[in-house]
One Martini backbone bead per residue (centre of mass of N, CA, C, O) as a GRO file, in nm:
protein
  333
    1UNK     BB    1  15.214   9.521  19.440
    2UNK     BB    2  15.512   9.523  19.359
    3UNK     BB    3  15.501   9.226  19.250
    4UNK     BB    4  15.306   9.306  19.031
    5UNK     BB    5  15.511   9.551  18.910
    6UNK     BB    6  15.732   9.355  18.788
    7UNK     BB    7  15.585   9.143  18.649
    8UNK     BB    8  15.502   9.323  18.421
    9UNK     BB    9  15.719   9.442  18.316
   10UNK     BB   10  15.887   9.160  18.263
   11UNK     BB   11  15.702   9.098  18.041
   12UNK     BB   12  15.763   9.342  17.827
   13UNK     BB   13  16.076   9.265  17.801
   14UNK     BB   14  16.095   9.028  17.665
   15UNK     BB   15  16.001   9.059  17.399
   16UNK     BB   16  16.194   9.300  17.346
   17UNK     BB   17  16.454   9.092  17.359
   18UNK     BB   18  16.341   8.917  17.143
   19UNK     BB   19  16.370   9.102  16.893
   20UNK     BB   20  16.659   9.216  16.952
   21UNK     BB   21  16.789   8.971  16.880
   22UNK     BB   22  16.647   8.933  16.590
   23UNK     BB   23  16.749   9.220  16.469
   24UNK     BB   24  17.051   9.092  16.450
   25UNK     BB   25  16.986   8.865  16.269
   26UNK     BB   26  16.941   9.055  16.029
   27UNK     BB   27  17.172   9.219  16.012
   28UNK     BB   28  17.334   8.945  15.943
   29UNK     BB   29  17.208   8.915  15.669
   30UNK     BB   30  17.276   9.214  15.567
   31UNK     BB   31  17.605   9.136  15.601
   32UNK     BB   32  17.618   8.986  15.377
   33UNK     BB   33  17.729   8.874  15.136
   34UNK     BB   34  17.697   8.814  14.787
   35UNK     BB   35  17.693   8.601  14.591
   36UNK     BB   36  17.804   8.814  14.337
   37UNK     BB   37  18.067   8.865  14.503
   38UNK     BB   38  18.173   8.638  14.500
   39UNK     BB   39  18.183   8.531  14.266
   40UNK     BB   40  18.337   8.748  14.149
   41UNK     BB   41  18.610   8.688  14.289
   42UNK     BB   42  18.667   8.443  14.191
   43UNK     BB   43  18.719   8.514  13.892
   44UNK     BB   44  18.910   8.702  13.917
   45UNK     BB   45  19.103   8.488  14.095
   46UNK     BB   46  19.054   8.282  13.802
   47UNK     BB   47  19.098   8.355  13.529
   48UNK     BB   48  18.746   8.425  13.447
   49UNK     BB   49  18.707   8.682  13.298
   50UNK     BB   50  18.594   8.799  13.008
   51UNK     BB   51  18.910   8.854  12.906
   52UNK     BB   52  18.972   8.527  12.985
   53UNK     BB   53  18.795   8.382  12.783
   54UNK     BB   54  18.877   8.507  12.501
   55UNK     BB   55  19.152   8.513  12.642
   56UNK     BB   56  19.374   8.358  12.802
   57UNK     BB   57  19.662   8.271  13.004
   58UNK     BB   58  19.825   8.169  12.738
   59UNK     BB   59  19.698   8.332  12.449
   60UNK     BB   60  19.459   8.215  12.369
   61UNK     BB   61  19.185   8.214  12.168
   62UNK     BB   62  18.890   8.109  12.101
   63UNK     BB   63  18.990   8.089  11.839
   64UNK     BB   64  19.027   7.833  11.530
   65UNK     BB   65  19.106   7.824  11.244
   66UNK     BB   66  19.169   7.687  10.941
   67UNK     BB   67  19.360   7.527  10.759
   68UNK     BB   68  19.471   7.601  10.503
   69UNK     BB   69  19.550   7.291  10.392
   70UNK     BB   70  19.511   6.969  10.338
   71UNK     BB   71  19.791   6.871  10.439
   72UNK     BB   72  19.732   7.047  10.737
   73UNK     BB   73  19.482   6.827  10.842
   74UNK     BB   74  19.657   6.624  11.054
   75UNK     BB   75  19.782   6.808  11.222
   76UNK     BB   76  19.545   6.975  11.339
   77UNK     BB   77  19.361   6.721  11.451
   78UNK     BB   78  19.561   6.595  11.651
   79UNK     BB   79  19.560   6.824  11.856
   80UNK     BB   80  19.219   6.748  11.893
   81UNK     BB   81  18.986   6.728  12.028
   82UNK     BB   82  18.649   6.683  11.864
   83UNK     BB   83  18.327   6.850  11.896
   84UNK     BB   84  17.998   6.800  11.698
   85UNK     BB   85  17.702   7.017  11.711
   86UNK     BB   86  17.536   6.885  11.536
   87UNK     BB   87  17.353   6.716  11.365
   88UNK     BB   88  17.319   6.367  11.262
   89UNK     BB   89  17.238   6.504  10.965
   90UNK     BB   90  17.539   6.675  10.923
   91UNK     BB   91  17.773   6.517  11.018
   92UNK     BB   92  17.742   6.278  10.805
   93UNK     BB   93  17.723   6.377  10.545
   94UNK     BB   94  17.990   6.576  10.705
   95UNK     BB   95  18.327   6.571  10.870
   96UNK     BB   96  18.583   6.528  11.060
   97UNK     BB   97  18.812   6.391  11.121
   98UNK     BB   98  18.732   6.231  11.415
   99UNK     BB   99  18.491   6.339  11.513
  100UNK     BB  100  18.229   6.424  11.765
  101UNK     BB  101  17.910   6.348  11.819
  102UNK     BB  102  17.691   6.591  11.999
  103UNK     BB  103  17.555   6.763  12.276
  104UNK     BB  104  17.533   7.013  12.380
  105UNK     BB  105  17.475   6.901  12.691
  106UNK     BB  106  17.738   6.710  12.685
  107UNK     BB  107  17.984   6.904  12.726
  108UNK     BB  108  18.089   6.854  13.001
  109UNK     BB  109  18.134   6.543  12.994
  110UNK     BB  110  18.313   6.552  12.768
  111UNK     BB  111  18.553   6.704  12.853
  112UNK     BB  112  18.645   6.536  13.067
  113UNK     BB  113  18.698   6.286  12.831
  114UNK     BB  114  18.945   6.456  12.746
  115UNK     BB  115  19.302   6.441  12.623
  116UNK     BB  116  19.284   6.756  12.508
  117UNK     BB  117  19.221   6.965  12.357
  118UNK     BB  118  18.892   7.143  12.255
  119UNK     BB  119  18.743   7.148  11.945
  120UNK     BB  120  18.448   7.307  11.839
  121UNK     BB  121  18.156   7.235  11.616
  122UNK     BB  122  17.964   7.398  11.371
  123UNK     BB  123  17.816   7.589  11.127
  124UNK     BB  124  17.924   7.905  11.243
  125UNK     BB  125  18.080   7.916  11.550
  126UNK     BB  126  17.852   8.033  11.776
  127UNK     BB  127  17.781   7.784  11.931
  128UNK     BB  128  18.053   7.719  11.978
  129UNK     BB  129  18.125   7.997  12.159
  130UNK     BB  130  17.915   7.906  12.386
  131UNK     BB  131  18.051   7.637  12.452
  132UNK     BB  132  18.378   7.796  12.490
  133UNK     BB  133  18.309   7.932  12.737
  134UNK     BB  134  18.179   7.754  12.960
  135UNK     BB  135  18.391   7.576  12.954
  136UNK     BB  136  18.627   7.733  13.060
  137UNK     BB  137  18.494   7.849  13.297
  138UNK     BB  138  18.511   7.521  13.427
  139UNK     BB  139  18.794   7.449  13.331
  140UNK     BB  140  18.895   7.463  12.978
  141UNK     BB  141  19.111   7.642  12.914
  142UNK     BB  142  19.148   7.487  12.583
  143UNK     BB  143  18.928   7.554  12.442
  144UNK     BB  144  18.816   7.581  12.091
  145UNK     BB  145  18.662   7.744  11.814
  146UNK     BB  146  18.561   7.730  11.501
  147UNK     BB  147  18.597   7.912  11.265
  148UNK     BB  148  18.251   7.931  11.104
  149UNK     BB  149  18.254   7.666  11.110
  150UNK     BB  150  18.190   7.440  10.840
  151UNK     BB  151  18.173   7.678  10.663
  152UNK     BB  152  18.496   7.735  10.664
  153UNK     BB  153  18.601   7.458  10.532
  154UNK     BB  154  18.347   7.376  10.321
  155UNK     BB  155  18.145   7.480  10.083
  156UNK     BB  156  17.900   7.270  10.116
  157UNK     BB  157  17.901   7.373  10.440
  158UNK     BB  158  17.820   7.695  10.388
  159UNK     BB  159  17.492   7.741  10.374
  160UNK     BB  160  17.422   7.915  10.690
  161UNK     BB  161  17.555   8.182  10.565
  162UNK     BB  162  17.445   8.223  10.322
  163UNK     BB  163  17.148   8.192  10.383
  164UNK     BB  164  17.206   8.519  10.563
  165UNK     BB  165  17.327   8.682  10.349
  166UNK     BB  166  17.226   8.998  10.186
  167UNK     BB  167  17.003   9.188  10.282
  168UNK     BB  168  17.046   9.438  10.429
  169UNK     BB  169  16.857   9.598  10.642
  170UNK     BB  170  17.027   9.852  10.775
  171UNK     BB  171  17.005   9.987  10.497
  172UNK     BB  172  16.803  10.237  10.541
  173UNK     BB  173  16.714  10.215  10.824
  174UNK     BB  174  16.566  10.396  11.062
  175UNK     BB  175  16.744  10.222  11.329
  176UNK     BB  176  17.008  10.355  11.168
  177UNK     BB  177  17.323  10.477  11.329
  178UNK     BB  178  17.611  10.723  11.325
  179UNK     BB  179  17.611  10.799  11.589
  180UNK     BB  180  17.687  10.842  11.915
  181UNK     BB  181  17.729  10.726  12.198
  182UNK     BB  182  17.589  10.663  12.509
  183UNK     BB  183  17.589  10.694  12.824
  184UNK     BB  184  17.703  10.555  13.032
  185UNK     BB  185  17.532  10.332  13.332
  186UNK     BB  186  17.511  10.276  13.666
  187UNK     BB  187  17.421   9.951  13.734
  188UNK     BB  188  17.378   9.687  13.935
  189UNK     BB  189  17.330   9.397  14.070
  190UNK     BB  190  17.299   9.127  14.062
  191UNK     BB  191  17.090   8.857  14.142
  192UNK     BB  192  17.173   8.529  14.330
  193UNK     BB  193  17.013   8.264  14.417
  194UNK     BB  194  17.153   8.135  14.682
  195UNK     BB  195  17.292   7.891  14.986
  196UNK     BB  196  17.557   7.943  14.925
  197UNK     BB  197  17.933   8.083  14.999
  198UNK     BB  198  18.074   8.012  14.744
  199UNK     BB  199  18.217   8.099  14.442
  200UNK     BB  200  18.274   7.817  14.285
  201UNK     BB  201  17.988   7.720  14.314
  202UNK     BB  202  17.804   7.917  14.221
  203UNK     BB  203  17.985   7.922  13.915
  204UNK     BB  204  17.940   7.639  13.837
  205UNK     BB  205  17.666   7.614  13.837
  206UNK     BB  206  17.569   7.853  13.635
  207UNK     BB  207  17.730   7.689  13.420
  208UNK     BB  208  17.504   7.466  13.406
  209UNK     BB  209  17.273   7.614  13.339
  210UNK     BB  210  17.353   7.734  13.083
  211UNK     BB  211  17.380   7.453  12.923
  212UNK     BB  212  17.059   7.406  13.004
  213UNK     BB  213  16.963   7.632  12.791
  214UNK     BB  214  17.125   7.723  12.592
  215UNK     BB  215  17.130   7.915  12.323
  216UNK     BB  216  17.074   8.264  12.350
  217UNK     BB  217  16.874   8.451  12.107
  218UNK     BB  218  16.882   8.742  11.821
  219UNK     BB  219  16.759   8.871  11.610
  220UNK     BB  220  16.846   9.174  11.356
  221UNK     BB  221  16.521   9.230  11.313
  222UNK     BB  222  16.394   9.245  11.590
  223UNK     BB  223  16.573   9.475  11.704
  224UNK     BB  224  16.533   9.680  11.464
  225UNK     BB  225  16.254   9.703  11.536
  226UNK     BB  226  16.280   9.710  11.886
  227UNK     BB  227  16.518   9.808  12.054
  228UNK     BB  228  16.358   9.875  12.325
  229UNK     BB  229  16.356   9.555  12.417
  230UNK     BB  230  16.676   9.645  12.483
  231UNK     BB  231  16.998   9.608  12.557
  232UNK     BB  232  17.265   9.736  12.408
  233UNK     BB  233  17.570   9.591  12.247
  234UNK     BB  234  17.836   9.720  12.115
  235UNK     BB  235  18.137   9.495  12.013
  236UNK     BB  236  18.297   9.784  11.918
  237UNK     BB  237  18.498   9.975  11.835
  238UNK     BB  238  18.503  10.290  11.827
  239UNK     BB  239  18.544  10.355  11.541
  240UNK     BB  240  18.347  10.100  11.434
  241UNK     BB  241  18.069  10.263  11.544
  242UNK     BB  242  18.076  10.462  11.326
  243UNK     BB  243  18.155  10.375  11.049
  244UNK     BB  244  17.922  10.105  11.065
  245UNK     BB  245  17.727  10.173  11.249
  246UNK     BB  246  17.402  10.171  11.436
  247UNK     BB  247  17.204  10.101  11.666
  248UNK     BB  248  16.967  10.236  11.799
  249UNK     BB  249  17.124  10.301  12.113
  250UNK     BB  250  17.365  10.178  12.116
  251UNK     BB  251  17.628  10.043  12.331
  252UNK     BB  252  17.928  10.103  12.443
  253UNK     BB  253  18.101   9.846  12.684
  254UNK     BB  254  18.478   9.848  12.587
  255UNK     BB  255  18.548   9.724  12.836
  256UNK     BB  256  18.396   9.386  12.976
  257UNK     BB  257  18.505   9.381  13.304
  258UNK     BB  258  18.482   9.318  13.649
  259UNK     BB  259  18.725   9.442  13.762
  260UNK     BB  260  18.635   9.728  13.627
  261UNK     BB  261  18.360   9.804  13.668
  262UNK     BB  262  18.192   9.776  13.353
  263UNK     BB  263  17.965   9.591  13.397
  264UNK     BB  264  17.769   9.851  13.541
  265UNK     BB  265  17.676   9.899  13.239
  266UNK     BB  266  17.450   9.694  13.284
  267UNK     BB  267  17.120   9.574  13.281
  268UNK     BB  268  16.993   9.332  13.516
  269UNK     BB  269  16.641   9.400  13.388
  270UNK     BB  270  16.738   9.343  13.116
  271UNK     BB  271  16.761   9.246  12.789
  272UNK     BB  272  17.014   9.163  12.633
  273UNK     BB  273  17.217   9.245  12.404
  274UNK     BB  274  17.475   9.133  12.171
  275UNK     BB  275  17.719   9.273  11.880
  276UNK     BB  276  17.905   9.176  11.617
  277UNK     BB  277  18.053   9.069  11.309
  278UNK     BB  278  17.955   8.746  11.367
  279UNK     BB  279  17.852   8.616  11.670
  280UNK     BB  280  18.118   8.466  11.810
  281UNK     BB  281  18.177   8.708  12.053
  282UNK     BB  282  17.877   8.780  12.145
  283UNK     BB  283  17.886   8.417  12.237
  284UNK     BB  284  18.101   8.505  12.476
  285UNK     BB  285  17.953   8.701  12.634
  286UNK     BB  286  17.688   8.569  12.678
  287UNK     BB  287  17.761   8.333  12.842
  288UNK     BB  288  17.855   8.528  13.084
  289UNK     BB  289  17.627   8.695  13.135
  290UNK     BB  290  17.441   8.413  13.197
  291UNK     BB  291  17.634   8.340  13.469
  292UNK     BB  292  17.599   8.607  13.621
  293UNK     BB  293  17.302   8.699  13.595
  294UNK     BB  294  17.159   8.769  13.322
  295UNK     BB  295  16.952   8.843  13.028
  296UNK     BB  296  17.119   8.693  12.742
  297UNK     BB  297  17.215   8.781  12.409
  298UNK     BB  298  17.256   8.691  12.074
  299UNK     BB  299  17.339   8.811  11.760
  300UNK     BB  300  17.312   8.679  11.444
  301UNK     BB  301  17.588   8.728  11.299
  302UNK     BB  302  17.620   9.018  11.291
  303UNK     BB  303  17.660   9.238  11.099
  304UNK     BB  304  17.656   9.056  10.856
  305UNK     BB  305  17.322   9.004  10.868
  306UNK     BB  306  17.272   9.324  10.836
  307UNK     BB  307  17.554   9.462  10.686
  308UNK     BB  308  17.746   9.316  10.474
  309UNK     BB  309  17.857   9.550  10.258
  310UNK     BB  310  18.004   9.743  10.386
  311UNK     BB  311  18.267   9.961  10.365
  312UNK     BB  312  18.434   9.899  10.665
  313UNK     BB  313  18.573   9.678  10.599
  314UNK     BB  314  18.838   9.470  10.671
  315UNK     BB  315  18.759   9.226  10.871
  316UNK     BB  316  18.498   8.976  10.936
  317UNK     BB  317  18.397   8.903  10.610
  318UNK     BB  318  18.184   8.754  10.470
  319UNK     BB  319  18.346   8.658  10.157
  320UNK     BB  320  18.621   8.670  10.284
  321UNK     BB  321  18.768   8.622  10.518
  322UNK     BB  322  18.641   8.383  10.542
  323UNK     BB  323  18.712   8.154  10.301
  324UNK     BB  324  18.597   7.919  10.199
  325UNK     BB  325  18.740   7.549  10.228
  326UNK     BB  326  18.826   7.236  10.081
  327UNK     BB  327  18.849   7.045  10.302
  328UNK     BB  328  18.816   6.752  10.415
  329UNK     BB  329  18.526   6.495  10.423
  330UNK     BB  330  18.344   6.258  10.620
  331UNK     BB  331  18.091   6.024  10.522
  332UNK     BB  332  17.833   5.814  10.662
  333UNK     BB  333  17.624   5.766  10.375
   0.00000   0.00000   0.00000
């Protein structure tokens, strides 16, 4: 009798001895690292934090203006492998000397085969500056996007923001407001899916899928009506927040980089738009924040789309700053 209470003890042990193995293994998947604290590791540690995207670790900005003058265009574009993604039919028409036709989709292969710095080129600045965040985080840190893109070299390739430019929809929308911004909130890291532990292997991926999906972008008509459905980040100075007005709701983020934990004022569970004076700052931001796992998009055109005539502008102001010029173009039609 003795022998069969001990038996049946025995019995009982077992599974309770067998959970609680199991209880240690799960403690320890609870106690790993998260994908996404690895991938910020990485980052900040290789000079790849989103304010060392829009200026290199050499002190290159994102973009590079347009030469002032024909004579200057030999020289400039010496400097640069040029890579331009607009169509084969938009291309032909018009493009740099030297120029090569590719598809956004090749841009990081086109990279790996480039024996210079990068020039990325587009119609209007915006998806080559999208282009050129990806490209840099990838590891080509010395890409830079033609700033206005062939719309600023010359006047007849202006039509993509010519013809965006004008509505002016902000003045007197009723979702156009000149109040102060709202407090940040502090919220949650983004959640990545994957089975690497390698922190440059997981931001290498995300960057691959990035190039994969495209530019995500959405218009100023879209958000001004909508707002609501967006997570706003207005991506301007505290003065010029105030003073060209901003979307209702519209939080402003700045700086907004990893190393100072201020990007956890983003909402990793909404759509986030981002949007800047011109929508090129707001393509460098936005390609950051959908490799890191946002799901975010970019303003076309930015403030310029929304709000042209603003008594406040300084710089970066479509049909003024930005001069579009003369420079000679070559034609394959």
């Amino acid at each position: 009798m003795k022998k069969l209470s001990i038996f049946f003890i025995a019995l009982f042990l077992v599974p309770t001895l067998f959970l609680t193995s199991c209880d240690k293994g799960d403690d320890t998947l609870i106690d790993a690292t998260p994908s996404f604290t690895l991938m910020k590791d990485y980052v900040i540690n290789n000079n790849l934090d989103i304010n060392k995207i829009i200026t290199n670790a050499d002190g290159e900005k994102f973009v590079a203006g347009p030469p002032a003058t024909a004579a200057d265009v030999p020289a400039y574009i010496a400097k640069y492998t040029i890579l331009d993604i607009r169509s084969s039919d938009a291309f032909k028409a018009g493009h740099i000397e030297g120029a090569k036709n590719i598809t956004f989709a090749n841009i990081l292969t086109e990279a790996a085969a480039a024996s210079k710095p990068i020039l990325m080129v587009c119609y209007t600045g915006q998806t080559a500056c999208y282009a050129t965040a990806l490209m840099r985080m990838y590891g080509y840190s010395h890409t830079q996007a033609l700033k206005w893109g062939m719309s600023g070299w010359n006047a007849t390739t202006a039509g993509p923001w010519n013809g965006k430019i004008g509505a002016n929809e902000a003045d007197g929308h009723a979702n156009w407001t000149y109040g102060g911004a709202p407090t940040n909130n502090v919220f949650t890291d983004p959640v990545i899916s994957t089975l690497s532990t390698d922190g440059s292997i997981i931001f290498k991926s995300r960057v691959e899928a990035a190039v994969a999906a495209g530019f995500k972008t959405a218009t100023g008509t879209d958000v001004l009506s909508n707002p609501t459905n967006y997570f706003i980040n207005n991506y301007f100075s505290e003065a010029d927040y105030s003073a060209f007005g901003h979307i209702n709701g519209a939080n402003r983020i700045l700086p907004l980089t990893l190393a100072d934990n201020s990007y956890k004022g983003i909402d990793p569970n909404a759509k986030v738009v981002t949007y800047c004076y011109t929508g090129q700052t707001s393509a460098i931001v936005t390609a950051c924040l959908n490799v890191l796992g946002y799901d975010a998009y970019s303003l076309t055109f930015g403030m310029n789309g929304m709000f042209n005539t603003n008594t406040a502008w300084a710089s970066n102001q479509w049909g003024a700053d930005s001069k579009p010029k003369d420079l000679p173009l070559i034609s394959d039609n």
